[in-house]
Tab-separated table of C-alpha atoms in Angstrom:
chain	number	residue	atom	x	y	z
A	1	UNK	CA	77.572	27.896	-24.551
A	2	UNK	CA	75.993	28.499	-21.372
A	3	UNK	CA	79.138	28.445	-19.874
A	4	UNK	CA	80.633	31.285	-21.904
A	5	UNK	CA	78.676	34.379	-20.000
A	6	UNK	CA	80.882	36.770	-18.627
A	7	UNK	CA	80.869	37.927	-15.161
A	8	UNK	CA	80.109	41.337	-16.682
A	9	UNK	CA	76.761	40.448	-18.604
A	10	UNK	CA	75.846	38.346	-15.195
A	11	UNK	CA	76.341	41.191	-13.202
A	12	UNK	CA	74.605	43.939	-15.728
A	13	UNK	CA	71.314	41.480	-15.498
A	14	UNK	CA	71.698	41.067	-11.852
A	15	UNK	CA	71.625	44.859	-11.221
A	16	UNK	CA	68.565	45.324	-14.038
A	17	UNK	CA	66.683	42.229	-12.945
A	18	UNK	CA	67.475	43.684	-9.228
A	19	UNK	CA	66.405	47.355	-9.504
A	20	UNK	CA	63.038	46.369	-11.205
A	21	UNK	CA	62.220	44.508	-8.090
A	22	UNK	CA	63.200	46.459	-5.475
A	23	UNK	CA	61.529	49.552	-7.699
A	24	UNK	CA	58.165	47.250	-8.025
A	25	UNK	CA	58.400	46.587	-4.029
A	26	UNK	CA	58.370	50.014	-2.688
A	27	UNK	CA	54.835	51.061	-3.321
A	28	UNK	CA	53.316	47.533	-2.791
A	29	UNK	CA	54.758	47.714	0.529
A	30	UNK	CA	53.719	51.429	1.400
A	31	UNK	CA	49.829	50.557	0.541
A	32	UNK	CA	49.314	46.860	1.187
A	33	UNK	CA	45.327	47.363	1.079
A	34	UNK	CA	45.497	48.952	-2.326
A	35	UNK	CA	47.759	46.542	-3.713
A	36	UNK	CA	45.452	43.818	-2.317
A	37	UNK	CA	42.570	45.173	-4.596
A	38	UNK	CA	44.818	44.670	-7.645
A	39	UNK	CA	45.494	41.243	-6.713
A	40	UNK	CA	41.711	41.120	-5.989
A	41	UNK	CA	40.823	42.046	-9.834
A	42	UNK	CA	42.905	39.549	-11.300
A	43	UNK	CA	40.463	36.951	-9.813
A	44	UNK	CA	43.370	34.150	-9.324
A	45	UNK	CA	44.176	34.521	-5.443
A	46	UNK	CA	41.667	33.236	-3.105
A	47	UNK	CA	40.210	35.361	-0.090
A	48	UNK	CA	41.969	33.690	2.709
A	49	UNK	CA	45.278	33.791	0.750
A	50	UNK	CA	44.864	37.312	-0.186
A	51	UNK	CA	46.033	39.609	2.607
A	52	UNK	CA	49.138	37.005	2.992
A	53	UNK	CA	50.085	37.577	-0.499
A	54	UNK	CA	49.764	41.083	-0.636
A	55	UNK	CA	52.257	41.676	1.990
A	56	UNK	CA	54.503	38.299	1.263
A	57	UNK	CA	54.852	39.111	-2.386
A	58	UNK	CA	56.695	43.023	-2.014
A	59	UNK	CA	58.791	41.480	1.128
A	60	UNK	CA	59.774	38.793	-1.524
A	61	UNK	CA	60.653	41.131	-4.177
A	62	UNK	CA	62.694	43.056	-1.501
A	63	UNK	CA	65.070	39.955	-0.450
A	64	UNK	CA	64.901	39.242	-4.450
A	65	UNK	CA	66.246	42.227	-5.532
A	66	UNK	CA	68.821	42.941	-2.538
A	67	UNK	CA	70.294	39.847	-3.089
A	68	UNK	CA	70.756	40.274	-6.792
A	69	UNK	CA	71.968	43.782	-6.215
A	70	UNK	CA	74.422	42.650	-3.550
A	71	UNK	CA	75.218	39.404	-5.457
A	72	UNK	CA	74.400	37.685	-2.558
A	73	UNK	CA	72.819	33.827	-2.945
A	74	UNK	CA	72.737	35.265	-6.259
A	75	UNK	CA	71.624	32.108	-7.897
A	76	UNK	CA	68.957	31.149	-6.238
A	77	UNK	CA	67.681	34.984	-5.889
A	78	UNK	CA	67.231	34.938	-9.765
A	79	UNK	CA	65.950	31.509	-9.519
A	80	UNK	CA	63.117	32.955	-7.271
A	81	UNK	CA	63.088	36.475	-9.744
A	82	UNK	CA	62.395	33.853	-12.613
A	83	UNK	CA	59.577	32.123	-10.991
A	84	UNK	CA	57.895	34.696	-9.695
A	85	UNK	CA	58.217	36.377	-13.267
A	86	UNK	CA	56.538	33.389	-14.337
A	87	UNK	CA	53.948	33.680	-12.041
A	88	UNK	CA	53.732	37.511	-13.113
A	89	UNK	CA	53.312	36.521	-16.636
A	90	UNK	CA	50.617	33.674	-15.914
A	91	UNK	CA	48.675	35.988	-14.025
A	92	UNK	CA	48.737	38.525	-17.030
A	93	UNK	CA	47.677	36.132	-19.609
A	94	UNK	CA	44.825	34.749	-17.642
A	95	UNK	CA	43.635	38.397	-17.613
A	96	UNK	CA	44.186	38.977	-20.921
A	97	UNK	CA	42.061	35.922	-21.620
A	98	UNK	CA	39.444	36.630	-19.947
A	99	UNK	CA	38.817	40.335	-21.119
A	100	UNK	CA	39.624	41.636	-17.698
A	101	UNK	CA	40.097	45.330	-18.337
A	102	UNK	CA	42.275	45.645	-14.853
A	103	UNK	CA	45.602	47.552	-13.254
A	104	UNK	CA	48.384	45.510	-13.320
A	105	UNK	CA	49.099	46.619	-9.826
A	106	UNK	CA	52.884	45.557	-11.024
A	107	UNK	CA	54.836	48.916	-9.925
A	108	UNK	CA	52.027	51.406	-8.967
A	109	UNK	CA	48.681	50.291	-6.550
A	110	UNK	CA	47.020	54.081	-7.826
A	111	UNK	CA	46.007	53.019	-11.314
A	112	UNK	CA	49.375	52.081	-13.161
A	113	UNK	CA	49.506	50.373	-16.009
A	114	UNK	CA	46.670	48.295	-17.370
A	115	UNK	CA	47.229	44.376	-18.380
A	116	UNK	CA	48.149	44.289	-22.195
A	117	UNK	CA	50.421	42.024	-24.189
A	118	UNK	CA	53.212	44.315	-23.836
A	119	UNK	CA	53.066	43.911	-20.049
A	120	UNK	CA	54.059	40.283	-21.244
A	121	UNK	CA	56.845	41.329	-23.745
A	122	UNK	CA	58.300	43.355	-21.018
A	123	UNK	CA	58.271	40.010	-18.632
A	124	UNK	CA	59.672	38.501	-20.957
A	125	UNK	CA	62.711	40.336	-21.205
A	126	UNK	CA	63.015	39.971	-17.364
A	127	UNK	CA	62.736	36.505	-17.451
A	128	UNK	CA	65.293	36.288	-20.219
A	129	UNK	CA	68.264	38.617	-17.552
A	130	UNK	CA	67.298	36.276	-15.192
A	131	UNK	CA	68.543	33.099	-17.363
A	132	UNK	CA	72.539	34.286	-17.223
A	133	UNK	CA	72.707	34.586	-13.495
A	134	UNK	CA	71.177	31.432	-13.075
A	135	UNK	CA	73.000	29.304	-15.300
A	136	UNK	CA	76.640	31.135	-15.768
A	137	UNK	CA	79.677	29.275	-14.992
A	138	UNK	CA	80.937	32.145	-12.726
A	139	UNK	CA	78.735	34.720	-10.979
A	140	UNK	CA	78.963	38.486	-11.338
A	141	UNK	CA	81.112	39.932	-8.309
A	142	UNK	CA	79.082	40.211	-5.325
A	143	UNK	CA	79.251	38.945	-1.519
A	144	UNK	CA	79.316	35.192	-2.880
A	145	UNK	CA	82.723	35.987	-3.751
A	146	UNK	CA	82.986	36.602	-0.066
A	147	UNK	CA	81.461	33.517	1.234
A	148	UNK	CA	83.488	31.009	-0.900
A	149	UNK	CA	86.964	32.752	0.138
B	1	UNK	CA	67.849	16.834	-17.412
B	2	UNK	CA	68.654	18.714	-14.242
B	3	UNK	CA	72.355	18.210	-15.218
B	4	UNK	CA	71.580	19.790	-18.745
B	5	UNK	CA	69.113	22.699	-16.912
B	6	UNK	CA	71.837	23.635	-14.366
B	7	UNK	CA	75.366	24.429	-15.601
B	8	UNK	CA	77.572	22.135	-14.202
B	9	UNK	CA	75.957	19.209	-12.123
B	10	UNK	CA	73.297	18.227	-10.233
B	11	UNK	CA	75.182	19.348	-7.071
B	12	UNK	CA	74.693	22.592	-8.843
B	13	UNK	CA	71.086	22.558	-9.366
B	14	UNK	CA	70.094	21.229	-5.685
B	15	UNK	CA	72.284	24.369	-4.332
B	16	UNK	CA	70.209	26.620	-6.228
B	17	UNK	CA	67.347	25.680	-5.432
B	18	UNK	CA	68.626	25.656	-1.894
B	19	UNK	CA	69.319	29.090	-2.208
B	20	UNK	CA	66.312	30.089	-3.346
B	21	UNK	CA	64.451	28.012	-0.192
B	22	UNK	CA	66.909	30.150	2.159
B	23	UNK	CA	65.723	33.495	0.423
B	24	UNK	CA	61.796	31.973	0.693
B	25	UNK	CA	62.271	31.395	4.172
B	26	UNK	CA	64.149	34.631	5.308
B	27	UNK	CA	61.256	36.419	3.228
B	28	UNK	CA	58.378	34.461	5.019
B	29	UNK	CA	60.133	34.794	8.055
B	30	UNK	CA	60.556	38.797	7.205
B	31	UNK	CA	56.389	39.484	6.173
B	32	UNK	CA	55.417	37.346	9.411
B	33	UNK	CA	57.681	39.834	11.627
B	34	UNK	CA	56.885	43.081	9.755
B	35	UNK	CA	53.158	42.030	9.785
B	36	UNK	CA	53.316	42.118	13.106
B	37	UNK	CA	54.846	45.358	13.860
B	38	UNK	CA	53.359	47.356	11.286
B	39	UNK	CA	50.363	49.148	12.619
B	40	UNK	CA	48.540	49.481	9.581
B	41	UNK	CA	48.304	45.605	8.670
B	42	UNK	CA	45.857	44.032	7.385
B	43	UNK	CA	43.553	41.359	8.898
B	44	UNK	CA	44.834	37.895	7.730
B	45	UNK	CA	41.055	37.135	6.256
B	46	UNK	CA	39.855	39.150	3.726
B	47	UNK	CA	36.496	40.801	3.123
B	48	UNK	CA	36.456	40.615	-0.372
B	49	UNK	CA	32.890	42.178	-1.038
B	50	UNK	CA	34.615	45.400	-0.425
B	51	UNK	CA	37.302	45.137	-3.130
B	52	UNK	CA	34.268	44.120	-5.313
B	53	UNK	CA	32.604	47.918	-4.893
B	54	UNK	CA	33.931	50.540	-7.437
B	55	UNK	CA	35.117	52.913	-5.133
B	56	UNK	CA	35.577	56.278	-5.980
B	57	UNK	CA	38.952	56.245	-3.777
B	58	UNK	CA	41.428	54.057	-2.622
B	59	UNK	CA	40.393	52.128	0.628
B	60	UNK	CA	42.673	52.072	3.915
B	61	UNK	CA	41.977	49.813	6.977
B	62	UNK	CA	41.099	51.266	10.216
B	63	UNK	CA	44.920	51.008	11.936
B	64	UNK	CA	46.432	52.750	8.718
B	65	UNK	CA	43.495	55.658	9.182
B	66	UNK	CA	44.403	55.279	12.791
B	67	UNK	CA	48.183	55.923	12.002
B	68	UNK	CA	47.809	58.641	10.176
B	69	UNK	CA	45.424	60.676	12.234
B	70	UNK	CA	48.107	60.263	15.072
B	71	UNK	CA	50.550	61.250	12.251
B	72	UNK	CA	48.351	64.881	12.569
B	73	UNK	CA	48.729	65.685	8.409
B	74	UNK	CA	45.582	64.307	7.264
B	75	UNK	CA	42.052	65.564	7.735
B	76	UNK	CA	38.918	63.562	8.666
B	77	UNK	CA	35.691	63.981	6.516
B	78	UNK	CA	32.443	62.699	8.080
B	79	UNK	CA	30.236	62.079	4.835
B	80	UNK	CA	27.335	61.013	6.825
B	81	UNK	CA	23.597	62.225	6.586
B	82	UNK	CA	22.649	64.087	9.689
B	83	UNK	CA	19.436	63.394	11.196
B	84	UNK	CA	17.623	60.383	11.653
B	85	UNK	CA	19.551	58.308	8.893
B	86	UNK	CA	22.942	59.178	10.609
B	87	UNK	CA	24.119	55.433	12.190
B	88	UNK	CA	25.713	56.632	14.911
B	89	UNK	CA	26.315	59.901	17.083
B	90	UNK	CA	29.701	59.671	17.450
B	91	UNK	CA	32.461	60.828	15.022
B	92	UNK	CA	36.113	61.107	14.687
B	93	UNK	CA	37.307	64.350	16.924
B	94	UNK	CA	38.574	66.888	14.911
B	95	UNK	CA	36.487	65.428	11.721
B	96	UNK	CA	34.776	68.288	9.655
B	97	UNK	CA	31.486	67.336	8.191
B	98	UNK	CA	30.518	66.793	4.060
B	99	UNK	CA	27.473	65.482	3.691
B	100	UNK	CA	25.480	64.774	0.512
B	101	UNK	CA	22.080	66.780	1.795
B	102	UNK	CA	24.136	69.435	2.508
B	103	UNK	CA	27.516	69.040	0.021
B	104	UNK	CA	28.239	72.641	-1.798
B	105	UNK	CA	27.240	74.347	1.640
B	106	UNK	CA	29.549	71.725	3.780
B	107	UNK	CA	32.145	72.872	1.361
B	108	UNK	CA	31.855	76.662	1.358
B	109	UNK	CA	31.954	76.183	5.122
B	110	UNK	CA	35.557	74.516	5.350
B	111	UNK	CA	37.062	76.659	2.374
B	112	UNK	CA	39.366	78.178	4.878
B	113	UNK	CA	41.359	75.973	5.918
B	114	UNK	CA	40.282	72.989	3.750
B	115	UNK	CA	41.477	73.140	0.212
B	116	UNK	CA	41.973	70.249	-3.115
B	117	UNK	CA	45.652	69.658	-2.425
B	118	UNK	CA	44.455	68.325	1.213
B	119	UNK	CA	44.903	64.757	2.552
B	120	UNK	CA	41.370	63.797	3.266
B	121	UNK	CA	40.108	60.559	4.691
B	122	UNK	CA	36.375	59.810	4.702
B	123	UNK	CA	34.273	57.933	6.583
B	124	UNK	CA	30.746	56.857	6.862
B	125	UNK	CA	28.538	54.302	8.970
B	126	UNK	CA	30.592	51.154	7.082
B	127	UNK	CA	28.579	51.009	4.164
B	128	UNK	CA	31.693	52.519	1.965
B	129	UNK	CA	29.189	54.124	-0.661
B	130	UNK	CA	28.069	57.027	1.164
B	131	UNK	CA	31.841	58.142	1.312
B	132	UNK	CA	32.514	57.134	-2.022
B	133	UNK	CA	29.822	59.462	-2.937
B	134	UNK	CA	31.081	62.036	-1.486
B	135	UNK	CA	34.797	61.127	-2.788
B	136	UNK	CA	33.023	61.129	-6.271
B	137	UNK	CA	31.983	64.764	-6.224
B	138	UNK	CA	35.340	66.202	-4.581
B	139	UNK	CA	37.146	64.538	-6.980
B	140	UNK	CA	34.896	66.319	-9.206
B	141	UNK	CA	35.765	69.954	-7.531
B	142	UNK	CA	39.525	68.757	-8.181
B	143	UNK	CA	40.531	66.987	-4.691
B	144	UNK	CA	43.121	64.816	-5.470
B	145	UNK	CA	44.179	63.032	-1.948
B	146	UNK	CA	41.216	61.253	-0.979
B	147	UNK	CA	40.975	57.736	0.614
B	148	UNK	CA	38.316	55.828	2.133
B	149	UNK	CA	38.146	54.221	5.708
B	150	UNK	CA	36.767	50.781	5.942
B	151	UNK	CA	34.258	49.944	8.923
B	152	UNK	CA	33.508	53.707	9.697
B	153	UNK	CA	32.969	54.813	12.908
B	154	UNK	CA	32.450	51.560	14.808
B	155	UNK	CA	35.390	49.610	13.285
B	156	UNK	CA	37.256	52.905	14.104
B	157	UNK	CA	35.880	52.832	17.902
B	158	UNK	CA	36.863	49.008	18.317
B	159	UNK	CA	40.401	49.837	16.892
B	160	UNK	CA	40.419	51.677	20.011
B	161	UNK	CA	40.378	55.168	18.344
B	162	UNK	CA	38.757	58.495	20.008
B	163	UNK	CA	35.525	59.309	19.470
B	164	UNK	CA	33.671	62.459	20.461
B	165	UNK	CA	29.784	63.831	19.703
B	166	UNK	CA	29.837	66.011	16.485
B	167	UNK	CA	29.530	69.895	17.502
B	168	UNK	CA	26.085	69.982	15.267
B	169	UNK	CA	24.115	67.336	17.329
B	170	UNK	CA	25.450	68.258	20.770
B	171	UNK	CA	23.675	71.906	19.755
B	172	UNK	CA	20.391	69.704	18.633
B	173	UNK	CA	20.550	68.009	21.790
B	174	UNK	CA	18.556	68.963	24.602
């Protein structure tokens, strides 16, 4: 069954999967110190990896979401746009556990959205567009085409 | 199991995750370079007591505050007490004075050319709550723009940014 997606449904959950992460990179990436403080609040990172992860993580989603877009290493791009999702969604239920009335910091560093169960729902769903492109037969079009000509 | 996880083989599976190593290591290669060019990094080590205060604004490093007052649009807000509790005598050219002795006056004085829709960026001696005072209350009067720099003047003045004696105390000086 896995084997039946078409190129079509890969490529419409590349592009969504894509645009979310390049949209979530843009502001982590114009205020790395604020974004740092919502990492802070989740009380997960440690201080020395902090500062590293608050300007790795926006980079990350950057090369993520290009690649997907461009349907480039597309793959392992929503291999990575999986984990991380993962990650995303771990993070958000250990606050939610805890009673940690926070920001999300997931797509605005000024306030945004706080941490709630739909914050997971919503994961969720991105996890689930990231599950065609990574185990579909044939890939969307993209500049893998390119490479295997 | 990999063969079932990955659609066709295990040959499959290992280039994915090779894939997704190449994209890992272009984007750790990509955060080391642009943490290096961009001015307004931060240090590698964080100070996390200051993400612990509830600021009343966001916070900004000294070489972002540094890039924007070469960038000219922002303004400079020097929240500290004059007098004998004042830290240090030096202060940020240019930066107008709002401090919390002499708030509502410090205000009416800048209403010219200082208004809510403003850029400000306040400082104190380092101790972040002075300025966060101060953010608190023009946040109040409906100033919307407001961060806070970390350090104050001394972080600023190692950072290699200009410094010059406030107009008030080179009056009071003799």
């Amino acid at each position: 069954m896995m084997r039946t997606f078409t190129p079509w449904l890969v490529l419409a959950c590349r592009l969504g999967v894509g645009g979310v992460f390049l949209y979530a990179a843009w502001d982590k990436l114009l205020h790395p110190q604020a974004f740092a403080q919502a990492i802070h609040f989740y009380h997960l990172v440690p201080a020395s990896l902090l500062h590293p992860w608050a300007h790795l993580l926006p980079v990350l989603e950057i090369v993520v979401g290009l690649a997907l877009v461009l349907g480039l290493l597309q793959r392992g791009a929503a291999l990575l746009a999986g984990g991380l999702t993962v990650v995303f969604m771990v993070a958000i239920a250990a606050a939610l556990a805890r009673g940690l009335d926070i920001s999300c910091g997931c797509f605005h560093t000024d306030g945004g959205h706080g941490v709630g169960l739909e914050l997971l729902v919503r994961d969720t769903v991105l996890l689930a567009a990231c599950l065609p492109v990574v185990f579909a037969r044939r890939g969307g079009p993209g500049l893998d085409d390119l490479r295997r000509h | 199991m990999p063969r079932r996880l990955f659609n066709h083989d295990g040959k499959q599976g290992r280039a994915t995750l090779g894939q997704a190593g190449v994209l890992l290591g272009a984007a750790v290669l990509l955060t080391a370079v642009s943490w290096a060019l961009r001015p307004d990094r931060l240090p590698l080590r964080a100070d996390v007591a200051i993400y612990d205060l509830e600021l009343a604004a966001p916070l900004i490093e000294v070489p972002a505050a540094l890039v924007l007052y070469e960038e000219g649009m922002h303004i400079f807000v020097d929240t500290r007490p004059t007098g004998p509790a004042a830290a240090s005598g030096l202060a940020v050219p240019g930066a107008v004075p709002i401090r919390p002795g002499s708030f509502d006056d410090d205000l009416l004085e800048i209403f010219d050319f200082v208004g809510p829709d403003d850029p400000l960026v306040l400082y104190d001696d380092g101790g972040l709550l002075g300025a966060s005072n101060i953010a608190a209350r023009l946040l109040e009067r409906g100033f919307t723009d407001l961060s806070i720099m970390a350090g104050g003047v001394a972080a600023w003045q190692q950072a290699g940014g200009e410094t010059s004696v406030p107009a008030a105390e080179r009056e009071e000086s003799p």
